[in-house]
XYZ file of C-alpha atoms in Angstrom:
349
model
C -13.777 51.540 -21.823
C -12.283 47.859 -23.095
C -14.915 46.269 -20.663
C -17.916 48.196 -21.974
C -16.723 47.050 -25.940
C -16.052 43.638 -24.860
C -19.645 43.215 -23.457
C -21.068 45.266 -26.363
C -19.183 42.511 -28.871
C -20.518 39.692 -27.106
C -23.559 41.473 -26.489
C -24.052 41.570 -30.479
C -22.496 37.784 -31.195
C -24.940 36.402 -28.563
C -27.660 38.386 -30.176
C -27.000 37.154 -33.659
C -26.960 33.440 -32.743
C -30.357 33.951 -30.528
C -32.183 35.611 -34.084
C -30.764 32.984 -36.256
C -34.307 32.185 -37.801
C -36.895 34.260 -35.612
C -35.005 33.584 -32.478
C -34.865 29.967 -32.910
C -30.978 28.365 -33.438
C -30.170 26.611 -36.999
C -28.549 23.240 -37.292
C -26.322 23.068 -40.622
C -26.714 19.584 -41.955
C -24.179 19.639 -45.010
C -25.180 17.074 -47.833
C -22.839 14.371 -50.048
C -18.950 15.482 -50.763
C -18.372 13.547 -53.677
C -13.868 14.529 -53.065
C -14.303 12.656 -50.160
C -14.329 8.832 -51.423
C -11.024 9.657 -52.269
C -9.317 11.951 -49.494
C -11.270 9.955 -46.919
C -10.852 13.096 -44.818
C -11.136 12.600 -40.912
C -10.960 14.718 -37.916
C -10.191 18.571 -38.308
C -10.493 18.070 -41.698
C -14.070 17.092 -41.986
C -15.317 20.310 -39.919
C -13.095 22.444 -42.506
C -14.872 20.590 -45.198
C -18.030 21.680 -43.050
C -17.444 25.122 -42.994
C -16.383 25.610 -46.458
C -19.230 23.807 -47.717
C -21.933 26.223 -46.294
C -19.388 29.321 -46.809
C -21.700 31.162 -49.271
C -24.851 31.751 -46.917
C -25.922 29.775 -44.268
C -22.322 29.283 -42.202
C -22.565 32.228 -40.844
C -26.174 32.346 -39.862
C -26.359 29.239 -37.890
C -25.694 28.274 -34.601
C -24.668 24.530 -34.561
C -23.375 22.779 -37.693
C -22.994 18.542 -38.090
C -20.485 17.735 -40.202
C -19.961 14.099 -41.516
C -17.517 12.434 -43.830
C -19.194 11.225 -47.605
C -16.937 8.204 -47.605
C -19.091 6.185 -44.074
C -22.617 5.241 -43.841
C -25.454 6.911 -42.581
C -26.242 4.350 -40.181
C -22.560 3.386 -39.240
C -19.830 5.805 -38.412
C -21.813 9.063 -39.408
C -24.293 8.252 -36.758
C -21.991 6.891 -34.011
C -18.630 9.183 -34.321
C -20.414 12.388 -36.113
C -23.851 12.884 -35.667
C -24.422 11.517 -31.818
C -21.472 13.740 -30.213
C -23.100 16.887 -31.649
C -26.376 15.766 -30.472
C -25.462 15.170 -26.961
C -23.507 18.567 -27.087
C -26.513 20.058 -28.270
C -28.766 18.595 -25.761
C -26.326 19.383 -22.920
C -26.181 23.105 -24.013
C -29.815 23.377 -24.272
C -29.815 24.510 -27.786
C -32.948 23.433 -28.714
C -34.360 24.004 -25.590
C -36.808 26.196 -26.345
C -36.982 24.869 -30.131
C -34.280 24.816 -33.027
C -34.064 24.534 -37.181
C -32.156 22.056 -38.933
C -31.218 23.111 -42.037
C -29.976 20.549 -44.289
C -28.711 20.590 -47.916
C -28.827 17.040 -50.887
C -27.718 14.181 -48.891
C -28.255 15.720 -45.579
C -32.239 15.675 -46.068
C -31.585 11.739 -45.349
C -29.216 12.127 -42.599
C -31.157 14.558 -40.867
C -34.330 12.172 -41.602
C -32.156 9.404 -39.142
C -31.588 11.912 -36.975
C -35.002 13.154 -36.300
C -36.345 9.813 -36.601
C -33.778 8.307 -33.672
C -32.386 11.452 -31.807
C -35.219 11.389 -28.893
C -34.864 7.596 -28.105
C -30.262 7.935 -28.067
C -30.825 10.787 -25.691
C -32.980 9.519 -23.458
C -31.215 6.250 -23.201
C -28.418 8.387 -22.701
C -29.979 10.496 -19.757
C -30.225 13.502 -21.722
C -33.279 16.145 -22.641
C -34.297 15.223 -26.696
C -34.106 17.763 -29.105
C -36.836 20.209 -29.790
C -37.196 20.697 -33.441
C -39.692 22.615 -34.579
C -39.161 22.370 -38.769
C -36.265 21.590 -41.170
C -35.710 23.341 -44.123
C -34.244 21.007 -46.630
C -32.545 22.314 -49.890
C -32.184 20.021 -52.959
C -33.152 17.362 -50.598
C -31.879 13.729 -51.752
C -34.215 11.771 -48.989
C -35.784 9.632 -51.686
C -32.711 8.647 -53.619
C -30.277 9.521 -56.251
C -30.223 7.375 -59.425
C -27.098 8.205 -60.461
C -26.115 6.236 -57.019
C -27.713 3.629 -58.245
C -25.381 3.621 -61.281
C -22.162 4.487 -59.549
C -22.956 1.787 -57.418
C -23.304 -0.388 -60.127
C -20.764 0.530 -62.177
C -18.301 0.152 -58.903
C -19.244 -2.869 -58.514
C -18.979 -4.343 -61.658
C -22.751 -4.808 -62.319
C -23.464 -2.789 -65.058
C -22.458 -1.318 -68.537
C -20.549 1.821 -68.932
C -21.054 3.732 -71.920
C -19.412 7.293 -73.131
C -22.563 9.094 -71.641
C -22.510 7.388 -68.764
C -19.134 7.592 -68.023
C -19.272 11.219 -68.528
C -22.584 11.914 -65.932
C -20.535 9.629 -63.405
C -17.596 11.383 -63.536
C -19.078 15.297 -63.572
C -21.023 14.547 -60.783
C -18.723 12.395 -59.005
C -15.235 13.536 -60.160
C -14.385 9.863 -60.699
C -15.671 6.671 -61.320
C -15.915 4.961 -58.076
C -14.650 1.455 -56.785
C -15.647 -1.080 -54.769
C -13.834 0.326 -51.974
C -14.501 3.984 -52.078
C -18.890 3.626 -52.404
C -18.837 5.349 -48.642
C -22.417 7.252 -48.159
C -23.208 6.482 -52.262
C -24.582 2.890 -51.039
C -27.062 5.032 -48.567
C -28.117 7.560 -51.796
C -29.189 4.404 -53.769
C -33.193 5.157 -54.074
C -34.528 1.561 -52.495
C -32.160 1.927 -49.796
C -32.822 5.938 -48.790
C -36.042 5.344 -49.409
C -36.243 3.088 -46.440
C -33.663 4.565 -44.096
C -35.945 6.296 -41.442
C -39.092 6.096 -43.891
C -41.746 6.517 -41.176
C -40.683 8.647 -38.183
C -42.593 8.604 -35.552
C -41.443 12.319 -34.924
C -43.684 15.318 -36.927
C -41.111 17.472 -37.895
C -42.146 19.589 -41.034
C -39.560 18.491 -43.563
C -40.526 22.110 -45.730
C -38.721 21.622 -49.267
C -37.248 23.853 -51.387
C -36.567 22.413 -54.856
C -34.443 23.900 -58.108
C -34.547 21.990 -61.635
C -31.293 23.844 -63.213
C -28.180 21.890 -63.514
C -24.493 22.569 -63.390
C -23.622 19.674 -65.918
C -25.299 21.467 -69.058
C -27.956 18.724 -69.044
C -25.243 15.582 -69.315
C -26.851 13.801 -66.320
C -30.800 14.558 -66.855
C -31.038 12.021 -68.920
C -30.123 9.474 -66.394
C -33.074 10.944 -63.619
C -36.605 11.299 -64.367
C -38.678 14.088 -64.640
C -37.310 18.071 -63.437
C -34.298 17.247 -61.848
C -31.578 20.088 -60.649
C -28.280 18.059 -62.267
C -28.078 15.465 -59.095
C -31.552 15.030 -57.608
C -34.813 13.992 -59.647
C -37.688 15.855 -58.679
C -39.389 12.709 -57.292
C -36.817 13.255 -54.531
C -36.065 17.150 -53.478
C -39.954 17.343 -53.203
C -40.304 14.663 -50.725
C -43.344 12.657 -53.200
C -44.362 8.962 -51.458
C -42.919 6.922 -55.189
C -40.719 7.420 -57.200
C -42.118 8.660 -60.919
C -41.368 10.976 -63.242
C -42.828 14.521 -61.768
C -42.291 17.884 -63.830
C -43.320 19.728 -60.729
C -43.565 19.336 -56.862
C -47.155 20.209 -57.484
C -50.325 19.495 -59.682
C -51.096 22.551 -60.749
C -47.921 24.902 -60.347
C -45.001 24.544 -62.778
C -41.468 24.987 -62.352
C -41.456 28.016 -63.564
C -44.057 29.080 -62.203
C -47.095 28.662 -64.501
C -50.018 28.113 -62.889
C -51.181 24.652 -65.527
C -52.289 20.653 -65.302
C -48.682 19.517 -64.606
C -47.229 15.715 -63.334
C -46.714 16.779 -59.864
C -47.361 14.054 -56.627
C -50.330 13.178 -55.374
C -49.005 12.348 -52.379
C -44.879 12.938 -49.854
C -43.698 11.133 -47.789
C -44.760 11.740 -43.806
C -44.479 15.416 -43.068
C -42.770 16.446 -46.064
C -44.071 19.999 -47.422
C -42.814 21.352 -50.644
C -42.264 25.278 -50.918
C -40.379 27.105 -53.557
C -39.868 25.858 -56.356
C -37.350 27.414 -59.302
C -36.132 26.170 -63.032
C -33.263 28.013 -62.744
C -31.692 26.665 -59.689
C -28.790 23.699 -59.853
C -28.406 21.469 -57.032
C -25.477 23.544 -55.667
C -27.004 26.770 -56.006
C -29.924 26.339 -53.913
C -27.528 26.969 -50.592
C -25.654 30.009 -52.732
C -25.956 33.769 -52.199
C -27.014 34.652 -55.932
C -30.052 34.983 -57.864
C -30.296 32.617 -60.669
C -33.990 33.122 -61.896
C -37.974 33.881 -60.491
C -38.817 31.637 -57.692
C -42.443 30.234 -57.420
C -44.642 28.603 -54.762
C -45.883 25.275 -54.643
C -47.173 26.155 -51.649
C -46.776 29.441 -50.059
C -47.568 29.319 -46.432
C -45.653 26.113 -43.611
C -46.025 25.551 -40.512
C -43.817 24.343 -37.455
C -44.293 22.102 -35.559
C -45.138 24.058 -32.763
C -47.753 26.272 -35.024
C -45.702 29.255 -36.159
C -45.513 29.443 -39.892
C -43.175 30.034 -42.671
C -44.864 32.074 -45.043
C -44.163 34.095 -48.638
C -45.748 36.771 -50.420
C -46.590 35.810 -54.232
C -48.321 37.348 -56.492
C -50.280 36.236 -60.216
C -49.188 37.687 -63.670
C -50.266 37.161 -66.939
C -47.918 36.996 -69.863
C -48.564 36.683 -73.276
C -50.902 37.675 -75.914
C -54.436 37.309 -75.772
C -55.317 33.733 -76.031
C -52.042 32.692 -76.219
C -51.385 34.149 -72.595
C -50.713 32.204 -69.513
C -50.718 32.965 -65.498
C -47.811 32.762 -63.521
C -47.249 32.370 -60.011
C -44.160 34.696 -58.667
C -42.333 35.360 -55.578
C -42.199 38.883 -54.320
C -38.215 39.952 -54.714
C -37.399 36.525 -56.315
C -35.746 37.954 -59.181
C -33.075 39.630 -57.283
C -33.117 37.783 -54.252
C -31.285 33.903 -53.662
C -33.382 30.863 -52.898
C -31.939 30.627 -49.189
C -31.794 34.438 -48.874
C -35.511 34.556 -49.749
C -36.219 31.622 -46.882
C -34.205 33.241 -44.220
C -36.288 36.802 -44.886
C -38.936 34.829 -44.583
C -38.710 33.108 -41.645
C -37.484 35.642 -39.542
């Protein structure tokens, strides 16, 4: 009797990781941790930080997280005492074997940008199998820079003017005002210098985005990014666009909220960078949260992987308003009571 429920528990634990997304394993790759310029956490302490960080929805529904401390650089200790140990792990367990997810969150858009653009070449130096990833979903992605790094930075430094309203977007974002010796992963965030970390990988990996324009700071940093932003990341940057500019939408002819209008949206993304959903209700840190916070739309409705299977949702049209003052909008199906990352997980799987 205690051997047939032990094999019928691992049974169902091995069956939930092998379904995280449609049978392929998720990668958690947690984004900026603003607490840690000052705690400088290390060890234990940053895979606590880990877990707590994607405690709302995804934790539990992945397979592998990588969990970094916000205080190094992408490029230095992140790379070399965080990110390469888990990909050798993941290599030697044959996680991605037969294909995996990374699912990455703000700040980890860029480090999971470095990783995708350099993981093949480390391995096979290394005498290991590279990584098959097939797609990365990436939440409030801040790949192409955070202006208010820019003025932390600054201000850290020394180099520029601090005013009441600046001091306040600093310090609800940040907690603090930084100095010179606490910058960590802020100098990486800086829009020049993401911008060209990894800009071009050779890899194909469908970065698919999934971008909110709410904010948690009542509006006190907006007027510090350009454009939608979600209260951290300017639209320019969660949708992946090839410049910087200020973009109302992640596309030309889909708004925010969904009204289907001319709008500033890209004409072009950086290399294999998709936008998907798009919402005006969504903060920064909601986007990885278990609760509705408004009607989703599509920028585009249908992805694919790279190996050809898609990531696709159901929308449909709706026109509100009074004859010719109505308008069109474009909705997803179950958006109003259904989460941003609930909504992609149904999806995919």
């Amino acid at each position: 009797m205690k051997k047939s429920i032990i094999l019928l528990i691992a049974g169902l634990l091995s069956g939930a990781a092998q379904a995280a997304v449609s049978g392929y394993p998720v990668v958690l790759v947690h984004g900026f941790q603003p607490d840690n310029l000052a705690s400088r956490p290390t060890g234990n302490q940053v895979i606590t930080n880990g877990a707590e960080y994607w405690a709302q929805y995804w934790r539990d529904r992945a397979d592998v997280r990588i969990d970094w401390p916000s205080q190094e650089r992408v490029a230095g200790k992140i790379a070399s005492d965080y990110v390469w140990p888990k990909l050798q792990q993941m290599s030697r367990n044959g996680t991605c074997a037969s294909g995996c997810i990374f699912v990455s969150h703000s700040t980890g858009d860029l480090v999971t940008r470095y990783i995708i653009d350099n993981q093949a070449l480390w391995l096979q130096n290394a005498g290991l199998q590279p990584l098959n990833i097939v797609a990365s979903f990436d939440f409030a992605g801040a790949g192409g820079g955070v202006e208010l790094a820019d003025l932390a930075v600054n201000v850290a430094s020394g180099g520029g003017l601090i005013d009441g309203a600046l001091r306040l977007a600093i310090s609800l974002w940040l907690g603090q005002i930084p100095s010179p010796s606490n910058i960590g992963v802020l100098n990486d965030l800086r829009v020049n210098s993401a911008r060209q970390l990894a800009a071009f990988p050779d890899d194909r990996v469908p970065r698919l985005r999934f971008v909110g324009a709410g904010s948690d700071f009542l509006g006190a940093t907006g007027g510090f990014l350009p454009g939608e932003d979600d209260g951290v990341v300017a639209s320019h940057s969660s949708c992946g666009a090839s410049s910087v500019a200020s973009f109302n939408s992640c596309s030309r002819s889909v708004a925010m909220d969904g009204k289907l209008a001319s709008v500033s949206g890209p004409s072009s993304f950086m290399p294999y960078h998709y936008p998907m959903l798009m919402s005006e209700g969504y903060s920064h840190s909601d986007m990885i949260n278990n609760s509705a916070k408004d009607e989703i739309t599509a920028a585009n409705s249908r992805g694919s992987y790279l190996n050809g299977d898609t990531l696709q949702f159901n929308t449909y049209d709706e026109k509100r308003g009074w004859w010719i003052f109505s308008s069109r909008y474009r909705v997803v199906s179950n958006s109003n009571n259904t989460s941003m990352s609930a909504l992609v997980y149904q999806a995919a799987n």
